[in-house]
Tab-separated table of C-alpha atoms and ligand atoms in Angstrom:
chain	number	residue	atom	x	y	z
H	180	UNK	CA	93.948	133.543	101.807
H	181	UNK	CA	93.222	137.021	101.367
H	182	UNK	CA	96.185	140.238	101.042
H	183	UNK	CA	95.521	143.522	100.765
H	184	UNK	CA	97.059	145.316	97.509
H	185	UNK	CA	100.255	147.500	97.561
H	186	UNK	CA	98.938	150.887	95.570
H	187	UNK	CA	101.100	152.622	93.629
H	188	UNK	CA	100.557	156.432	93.424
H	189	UNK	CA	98.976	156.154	90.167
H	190	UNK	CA	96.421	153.975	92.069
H	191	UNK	CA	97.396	150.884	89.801
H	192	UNK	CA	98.193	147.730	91.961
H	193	UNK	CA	102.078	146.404	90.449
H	194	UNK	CA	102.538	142.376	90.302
H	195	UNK	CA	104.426	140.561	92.239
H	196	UNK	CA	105.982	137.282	91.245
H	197	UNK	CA	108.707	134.890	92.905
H	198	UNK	CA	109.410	132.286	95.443
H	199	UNK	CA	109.372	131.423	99.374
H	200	UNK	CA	111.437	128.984	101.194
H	201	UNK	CA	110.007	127.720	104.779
H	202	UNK	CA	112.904	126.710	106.115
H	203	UNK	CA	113.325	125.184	109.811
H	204	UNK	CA	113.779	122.834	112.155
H	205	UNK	CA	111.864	119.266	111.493
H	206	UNK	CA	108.600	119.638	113.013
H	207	UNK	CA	108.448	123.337	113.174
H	208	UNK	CA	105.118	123.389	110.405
H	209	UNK	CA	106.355	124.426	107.444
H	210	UNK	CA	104.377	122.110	105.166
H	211	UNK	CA	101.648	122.854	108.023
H	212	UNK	CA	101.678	126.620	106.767
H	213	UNK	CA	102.094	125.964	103.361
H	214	UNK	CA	98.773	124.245	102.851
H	215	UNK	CA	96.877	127.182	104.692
H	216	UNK	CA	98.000	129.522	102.885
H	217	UNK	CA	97.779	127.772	99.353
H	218	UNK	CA	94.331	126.673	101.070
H	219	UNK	CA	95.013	123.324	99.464
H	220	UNK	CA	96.431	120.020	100.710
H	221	UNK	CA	100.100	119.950	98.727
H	222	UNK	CA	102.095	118.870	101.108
H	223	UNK	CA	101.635	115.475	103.054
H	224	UNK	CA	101.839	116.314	106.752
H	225	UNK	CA	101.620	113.805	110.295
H	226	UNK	CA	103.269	114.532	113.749
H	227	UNK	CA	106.623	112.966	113.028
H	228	UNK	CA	109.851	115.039	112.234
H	229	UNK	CA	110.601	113.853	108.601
H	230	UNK	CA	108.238	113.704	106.972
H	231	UNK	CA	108.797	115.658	103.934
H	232	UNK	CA	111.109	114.320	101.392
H	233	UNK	CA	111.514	116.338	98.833
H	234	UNK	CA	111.359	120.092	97.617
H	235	UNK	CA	107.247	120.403	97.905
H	236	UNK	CA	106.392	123.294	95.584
H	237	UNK	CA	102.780	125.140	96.380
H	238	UNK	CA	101.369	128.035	94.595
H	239	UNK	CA	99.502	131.051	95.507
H	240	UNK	CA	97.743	133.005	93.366
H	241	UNK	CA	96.623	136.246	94.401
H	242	UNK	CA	94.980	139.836	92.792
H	243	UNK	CA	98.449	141.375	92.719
H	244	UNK	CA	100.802	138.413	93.426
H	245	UNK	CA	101.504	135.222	92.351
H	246	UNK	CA	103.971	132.849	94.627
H	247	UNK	CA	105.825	129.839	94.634
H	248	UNK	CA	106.137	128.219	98.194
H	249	UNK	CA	109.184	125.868	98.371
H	250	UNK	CA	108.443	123.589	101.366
H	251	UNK	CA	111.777	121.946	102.391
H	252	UNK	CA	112.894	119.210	104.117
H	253	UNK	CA	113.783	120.395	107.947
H	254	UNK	CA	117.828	121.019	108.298
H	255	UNK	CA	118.750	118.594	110.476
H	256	UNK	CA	122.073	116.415	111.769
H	257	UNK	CA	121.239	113.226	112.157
H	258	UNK	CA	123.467	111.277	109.656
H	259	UNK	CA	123.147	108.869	106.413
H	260	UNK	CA	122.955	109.540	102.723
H	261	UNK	CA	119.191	110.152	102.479
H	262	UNK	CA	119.520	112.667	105.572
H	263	UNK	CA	122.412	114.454	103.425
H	264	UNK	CA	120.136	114.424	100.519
H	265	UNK	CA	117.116	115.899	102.822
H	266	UNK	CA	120.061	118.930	104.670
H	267	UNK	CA	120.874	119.070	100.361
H	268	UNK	CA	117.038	119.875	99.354
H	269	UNK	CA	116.625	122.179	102.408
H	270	UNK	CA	119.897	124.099	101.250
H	271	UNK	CA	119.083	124.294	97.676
H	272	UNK	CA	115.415	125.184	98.483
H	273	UNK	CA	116.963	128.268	100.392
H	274	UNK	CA	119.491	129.831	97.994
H	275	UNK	CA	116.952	129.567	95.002
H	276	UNK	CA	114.128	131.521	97.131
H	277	UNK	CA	113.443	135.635	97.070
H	278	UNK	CA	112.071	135.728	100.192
H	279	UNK	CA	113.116	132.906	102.970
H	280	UNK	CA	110.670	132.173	105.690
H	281	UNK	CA	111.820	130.585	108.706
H	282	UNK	CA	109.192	128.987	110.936
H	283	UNK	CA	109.761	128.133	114.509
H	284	UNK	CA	107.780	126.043	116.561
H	285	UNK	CA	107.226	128.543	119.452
H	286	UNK	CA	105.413	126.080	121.741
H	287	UNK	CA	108.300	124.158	121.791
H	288	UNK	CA	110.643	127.079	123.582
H	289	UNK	CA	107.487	128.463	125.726
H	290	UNK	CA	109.035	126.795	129.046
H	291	UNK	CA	112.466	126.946	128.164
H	292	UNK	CA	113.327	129.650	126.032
H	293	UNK	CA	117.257	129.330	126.402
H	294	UNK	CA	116.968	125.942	123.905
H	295	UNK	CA	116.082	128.302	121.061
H	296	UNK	CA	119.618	128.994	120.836
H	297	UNK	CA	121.449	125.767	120.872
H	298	UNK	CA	118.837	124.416	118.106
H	299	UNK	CA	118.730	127.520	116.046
H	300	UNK	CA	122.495	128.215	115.532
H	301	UNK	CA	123.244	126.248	112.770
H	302	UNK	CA	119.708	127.890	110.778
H	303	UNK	CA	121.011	131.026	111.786
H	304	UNK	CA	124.417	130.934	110.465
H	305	UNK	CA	122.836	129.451	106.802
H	306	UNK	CA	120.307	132.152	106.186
H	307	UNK	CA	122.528	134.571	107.967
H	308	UNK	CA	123.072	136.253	104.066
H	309	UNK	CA	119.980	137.029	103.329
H	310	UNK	CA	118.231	139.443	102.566
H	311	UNK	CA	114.382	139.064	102.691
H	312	UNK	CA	113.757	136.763	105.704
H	313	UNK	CA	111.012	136.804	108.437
H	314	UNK	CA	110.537	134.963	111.122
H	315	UNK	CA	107.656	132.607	112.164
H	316	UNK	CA	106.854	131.724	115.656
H	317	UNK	CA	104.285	129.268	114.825
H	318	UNK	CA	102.165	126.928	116.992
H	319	UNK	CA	100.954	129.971	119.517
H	320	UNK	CA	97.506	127.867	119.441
H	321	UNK	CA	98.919	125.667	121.691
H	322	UNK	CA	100.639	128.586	123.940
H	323	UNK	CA	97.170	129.134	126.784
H	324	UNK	CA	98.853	131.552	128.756
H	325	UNK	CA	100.127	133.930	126.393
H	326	UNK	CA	102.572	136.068	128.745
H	327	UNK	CA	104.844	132.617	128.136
H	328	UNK	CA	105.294	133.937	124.926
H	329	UNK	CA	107.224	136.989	125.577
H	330	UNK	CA	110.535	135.377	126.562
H	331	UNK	CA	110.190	133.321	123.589
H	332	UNK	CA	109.668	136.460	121.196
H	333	UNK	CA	112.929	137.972	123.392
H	334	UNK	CA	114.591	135.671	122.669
H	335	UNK	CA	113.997	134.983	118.992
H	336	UNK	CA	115.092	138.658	118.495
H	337	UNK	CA	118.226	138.128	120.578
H	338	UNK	CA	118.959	135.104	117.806
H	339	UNK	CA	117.628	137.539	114.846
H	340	UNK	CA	118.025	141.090	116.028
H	341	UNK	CA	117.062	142.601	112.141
H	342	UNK	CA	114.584	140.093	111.352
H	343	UNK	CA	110.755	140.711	111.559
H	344	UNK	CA	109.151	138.015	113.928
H	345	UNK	CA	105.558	137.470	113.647
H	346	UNK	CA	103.298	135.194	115.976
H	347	UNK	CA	101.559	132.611	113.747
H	348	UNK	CA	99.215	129.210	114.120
H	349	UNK	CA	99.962	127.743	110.694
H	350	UNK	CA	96.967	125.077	111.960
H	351	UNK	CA	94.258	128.599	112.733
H	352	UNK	CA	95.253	130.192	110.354
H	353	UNK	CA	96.164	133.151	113.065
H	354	UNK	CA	98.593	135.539	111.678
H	355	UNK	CA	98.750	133.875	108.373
H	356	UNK	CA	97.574	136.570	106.547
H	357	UNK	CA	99.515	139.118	108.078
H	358	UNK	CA	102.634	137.130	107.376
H	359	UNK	CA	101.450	136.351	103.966
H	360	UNK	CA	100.836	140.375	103.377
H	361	UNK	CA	104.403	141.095	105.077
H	362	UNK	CA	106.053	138.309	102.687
H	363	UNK	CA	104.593	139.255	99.417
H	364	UNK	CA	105.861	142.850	100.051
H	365	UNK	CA	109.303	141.584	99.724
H	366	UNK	CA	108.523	139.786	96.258
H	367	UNK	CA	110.220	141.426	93.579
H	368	UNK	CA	108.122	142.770	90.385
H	369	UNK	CA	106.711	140.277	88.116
H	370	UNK	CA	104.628	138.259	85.760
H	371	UNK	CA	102.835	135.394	86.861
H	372	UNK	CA	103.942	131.835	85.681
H	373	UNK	CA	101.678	129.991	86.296
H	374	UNK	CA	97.435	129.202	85.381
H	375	UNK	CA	95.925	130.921	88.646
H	376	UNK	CA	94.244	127.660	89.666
H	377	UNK	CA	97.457	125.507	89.445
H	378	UNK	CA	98.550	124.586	93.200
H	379	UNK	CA	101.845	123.042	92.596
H	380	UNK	CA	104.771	122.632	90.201
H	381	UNK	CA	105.050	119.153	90.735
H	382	UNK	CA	103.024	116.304	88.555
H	383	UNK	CA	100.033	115.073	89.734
H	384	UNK	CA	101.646	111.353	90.140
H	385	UNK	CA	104.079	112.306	92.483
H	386	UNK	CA	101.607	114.128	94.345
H	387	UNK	CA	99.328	110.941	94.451
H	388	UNK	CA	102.259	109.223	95.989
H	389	UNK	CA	102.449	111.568	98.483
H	390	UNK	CA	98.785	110.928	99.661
H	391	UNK	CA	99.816	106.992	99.457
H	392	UNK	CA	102.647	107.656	101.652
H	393	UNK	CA	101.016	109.892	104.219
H	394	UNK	CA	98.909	107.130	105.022
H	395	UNK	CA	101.093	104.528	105.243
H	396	UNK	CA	102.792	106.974	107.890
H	397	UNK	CA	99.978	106.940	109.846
H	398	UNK	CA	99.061	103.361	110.105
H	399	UNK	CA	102.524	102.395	111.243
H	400	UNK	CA	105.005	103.527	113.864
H	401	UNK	CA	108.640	103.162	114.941
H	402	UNK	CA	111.376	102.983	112.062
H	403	UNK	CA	108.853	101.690	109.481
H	404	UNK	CA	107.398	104.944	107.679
H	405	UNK	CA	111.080	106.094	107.424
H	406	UNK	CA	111.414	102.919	105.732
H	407	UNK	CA	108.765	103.621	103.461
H	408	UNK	CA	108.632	105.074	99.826
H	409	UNK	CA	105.664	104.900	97.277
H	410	UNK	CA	106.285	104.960	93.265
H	411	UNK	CA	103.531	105.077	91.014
H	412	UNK	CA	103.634	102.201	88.610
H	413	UNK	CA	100.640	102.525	86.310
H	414	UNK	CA	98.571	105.243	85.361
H	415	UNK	CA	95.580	104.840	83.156
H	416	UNK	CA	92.947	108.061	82.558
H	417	UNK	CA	89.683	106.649	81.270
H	418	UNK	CA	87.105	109.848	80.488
H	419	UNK	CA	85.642	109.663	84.646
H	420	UNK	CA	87.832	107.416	86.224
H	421	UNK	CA	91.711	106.651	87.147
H	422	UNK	CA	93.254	103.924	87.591
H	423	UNK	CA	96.621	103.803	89.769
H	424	UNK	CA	98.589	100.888	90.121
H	425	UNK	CA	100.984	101.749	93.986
H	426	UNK	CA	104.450	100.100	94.819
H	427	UNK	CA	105.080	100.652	98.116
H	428	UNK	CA	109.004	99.686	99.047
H	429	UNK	CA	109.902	98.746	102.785
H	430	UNK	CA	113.460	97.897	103.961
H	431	UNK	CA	112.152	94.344	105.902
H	432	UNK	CA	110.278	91.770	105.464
H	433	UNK	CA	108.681	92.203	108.847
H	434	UNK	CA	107.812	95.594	107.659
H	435	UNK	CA	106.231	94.022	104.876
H	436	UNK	CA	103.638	92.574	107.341
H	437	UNK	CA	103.151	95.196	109.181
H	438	UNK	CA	102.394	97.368	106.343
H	439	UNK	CA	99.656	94.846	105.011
H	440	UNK	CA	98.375	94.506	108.712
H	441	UNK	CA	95.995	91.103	109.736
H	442	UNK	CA	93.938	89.690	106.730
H	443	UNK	CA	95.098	92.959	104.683
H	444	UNK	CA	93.745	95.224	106.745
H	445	UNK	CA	96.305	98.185	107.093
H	446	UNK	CA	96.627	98.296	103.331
H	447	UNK	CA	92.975	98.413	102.865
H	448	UNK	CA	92.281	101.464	105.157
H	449	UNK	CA	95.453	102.728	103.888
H	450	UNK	CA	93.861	102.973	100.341
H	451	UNK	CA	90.399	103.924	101.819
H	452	UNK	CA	91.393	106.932	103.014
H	453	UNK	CA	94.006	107.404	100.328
H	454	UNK	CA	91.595	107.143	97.547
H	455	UNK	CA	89.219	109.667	98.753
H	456	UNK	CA	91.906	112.406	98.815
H	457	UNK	CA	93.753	111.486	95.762
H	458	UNK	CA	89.351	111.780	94.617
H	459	UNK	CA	89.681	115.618	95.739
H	460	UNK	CA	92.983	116.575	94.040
H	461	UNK	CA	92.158	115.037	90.622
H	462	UNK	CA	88.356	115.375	90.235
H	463	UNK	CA	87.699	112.426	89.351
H	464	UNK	CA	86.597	108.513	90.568
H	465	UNK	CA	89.833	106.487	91.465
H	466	UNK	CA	90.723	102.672	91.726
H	467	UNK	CA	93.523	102.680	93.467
H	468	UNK	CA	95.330	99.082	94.190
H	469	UNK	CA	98.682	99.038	95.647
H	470	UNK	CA	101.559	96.284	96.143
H	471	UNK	CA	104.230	96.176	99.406
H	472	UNK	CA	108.218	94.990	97.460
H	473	UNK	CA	110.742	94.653	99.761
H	474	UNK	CA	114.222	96.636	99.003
H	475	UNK	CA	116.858	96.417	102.105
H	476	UNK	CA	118.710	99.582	101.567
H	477	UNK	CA	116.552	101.427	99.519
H	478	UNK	CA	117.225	104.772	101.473
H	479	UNK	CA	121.127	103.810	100.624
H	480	UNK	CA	120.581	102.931	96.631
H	481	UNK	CA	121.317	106.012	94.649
H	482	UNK	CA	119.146	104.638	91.951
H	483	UNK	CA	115.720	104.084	93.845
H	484	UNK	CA	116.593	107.777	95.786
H	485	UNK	CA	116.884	109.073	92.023
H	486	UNK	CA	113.937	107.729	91.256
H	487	UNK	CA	112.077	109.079	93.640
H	488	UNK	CA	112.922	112.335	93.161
H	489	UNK	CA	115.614	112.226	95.739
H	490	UNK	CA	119.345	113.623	94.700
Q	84	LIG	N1	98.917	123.062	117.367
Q	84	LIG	C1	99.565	123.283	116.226
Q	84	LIG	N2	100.146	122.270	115.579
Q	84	LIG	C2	100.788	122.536	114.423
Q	84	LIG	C3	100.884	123.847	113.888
Q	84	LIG	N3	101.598	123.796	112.760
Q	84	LIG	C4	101.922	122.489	112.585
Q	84	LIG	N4	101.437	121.730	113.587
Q	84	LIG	C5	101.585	120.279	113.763
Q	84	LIG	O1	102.962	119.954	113.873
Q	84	LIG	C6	103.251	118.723	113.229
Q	84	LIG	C7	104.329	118.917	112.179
Q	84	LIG	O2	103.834	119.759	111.162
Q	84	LIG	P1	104.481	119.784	109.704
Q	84	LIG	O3	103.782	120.843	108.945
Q	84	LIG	O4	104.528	118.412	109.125
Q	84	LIG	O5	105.963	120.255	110.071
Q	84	LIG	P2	107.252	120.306	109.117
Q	84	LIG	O6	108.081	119.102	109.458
Q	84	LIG	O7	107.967	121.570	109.490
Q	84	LIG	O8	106.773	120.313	107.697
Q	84	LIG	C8	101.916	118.229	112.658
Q	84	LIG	O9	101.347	117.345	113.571
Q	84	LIG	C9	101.098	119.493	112.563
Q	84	LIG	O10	99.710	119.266	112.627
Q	84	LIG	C10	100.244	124.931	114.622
Q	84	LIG	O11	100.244	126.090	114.255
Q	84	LIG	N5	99.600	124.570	115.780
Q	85	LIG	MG1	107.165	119.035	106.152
């Protein structure tokens, strides 16, 4: 994603290094955003609200900038230790960041903007110390007639009167850069950290896992992906090819089955289309083979949540 340069008066462009939160509600496109603007896939993304676990790191390195993305967990209410350790990431994701961006999903308010209040309150009052945060109203793809978008942006900056509020697709791309430019201006001075083709703090295995457990989410539906957690067992690096050995936990046994699908077939397409990608990120050939373990109350067991990354 390109950025134009902040010029000193000497003419010599300054560096720029820190971090971003995208904070918001679940659903809103924050890990949506984040890939377009690292312009890689780091963060696993499908329609449902929850999908993202953990603190996702991505990271963009420009001419003049470099920038660590935190993509958090949406703040939300619904109850449950793993939901307290999700509103925990989200949280700590937010008071580590320089600049906080908060992404709304303006399609969702384009009929009824007075809901943008009731479900932005709570967001509000956290990021209401703050210094450096702008406002997303994401999804204006899907907004045809774009005069519904005025009471929207009204309202937003009834909610946020001092807060900049740019119109964004995170899917387009529309905006992105403009945002991007607006963000990195609010970075404070710095060296980079980072090798400029790194994408992500995180290690590549968790990353893999991610892939895994993207497309488990999409091959199954009702409470079984929020049953569902991947942990790489084995990792062997030959010179061209990787081998990854996939344990993939459900709480049921009938989740079990529906995981593997008739005559194995879920799984299968599951590691199709997860070996192709997890092909992209690492360069090199894959064999990926994967197991389905039941754990009842995995989401409940502070050791498996640990071990996963989770609290
Ligand atoms: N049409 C449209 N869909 C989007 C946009 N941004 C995200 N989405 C979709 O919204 C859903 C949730 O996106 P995701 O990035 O996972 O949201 P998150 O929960 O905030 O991380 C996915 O189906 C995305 O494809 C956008 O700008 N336009
Ligand atoms: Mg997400």
């Amino acid at each position: 994603m390109e950025s134009t340069r902040d010029i000193e008066t000497d003419g010599w462009a300054r560096f720029r290094f820190g971090t971003m939160a995208l904070v918001g509600l679940p659903n809103a496109g924050k890990s949506t955003l984040m890939n377009t603007l690292v312009g890689e896939k780091v963060a696993i993304v499908t329609p449902r609200p929850q999908t993202t676990r953990n603190r996702i790191t991505g990271i963009l390195t420009g001419d003049h900038f470099q920038v660590v993305f935190l993509d958090t967990p949406g703040i939300n209410r619904a109850g449950g230790r793993m939901n307290d350790l999700l509103n925990r990431a989200a949280m700590e994701g937010l008071m580590s960041a320089d600049v906080v961006i908060l992404l709304v999903d303006a399609s969702r308010y384009a009929g009824r903007p007075g809901l943008l209040h009731k479900e932005l309150a709570l967001i509000r009052d956290r990021i209401g110390n703050f210094s450096s945060v702008l406002i997303a109203a994401n999804k204006v793809d899907r907004i045809r007639d774009k005069k519904n978008m005025l009471p929207v942006m009204e309202e937003l900056a009834g909610l946020f009167p001092e807060r900049e509020i740019m119109p964004v697709s995170a899917l387009t791309g529309e905006g992105c850069p403009f945002l991007l430019d607006r963000a990195v201006n609010l970075l404070p001075w710095g060296e980079a950290l980072y090798p400029e083709d790194q994408i992500s703090t995180l290690p590549m295995r968790f990353m893999v896992a991610e892939v895994v457990r993207e497309k488990l989410f999409m091959h199954t539906r009702q409470e079984v992906p929020y049953g569902l957690a991947v942990e790489i067992e084995s990792w062997d690096e030959e010179e061209n090819l990787i081998r990854i050995g996939a344990l993939v936990y459900v709480l049921k046994n009938t989740h079990k089955s529906i995981v593997i699908g008739k005559k194995g077939r879920i799984l299968k397409e599951v590691g199709i289309e997860a070996r192709k990608e997890i092909e992209s990120l690492t360069g090199k050939k894959v064999f990926l083979e994967t197991w389905v373990k039941v754990r009842p109350g995995w989401t409940e067991n502070q050791g498996i949540l640990s071990s996963l990354g989770l609290g």
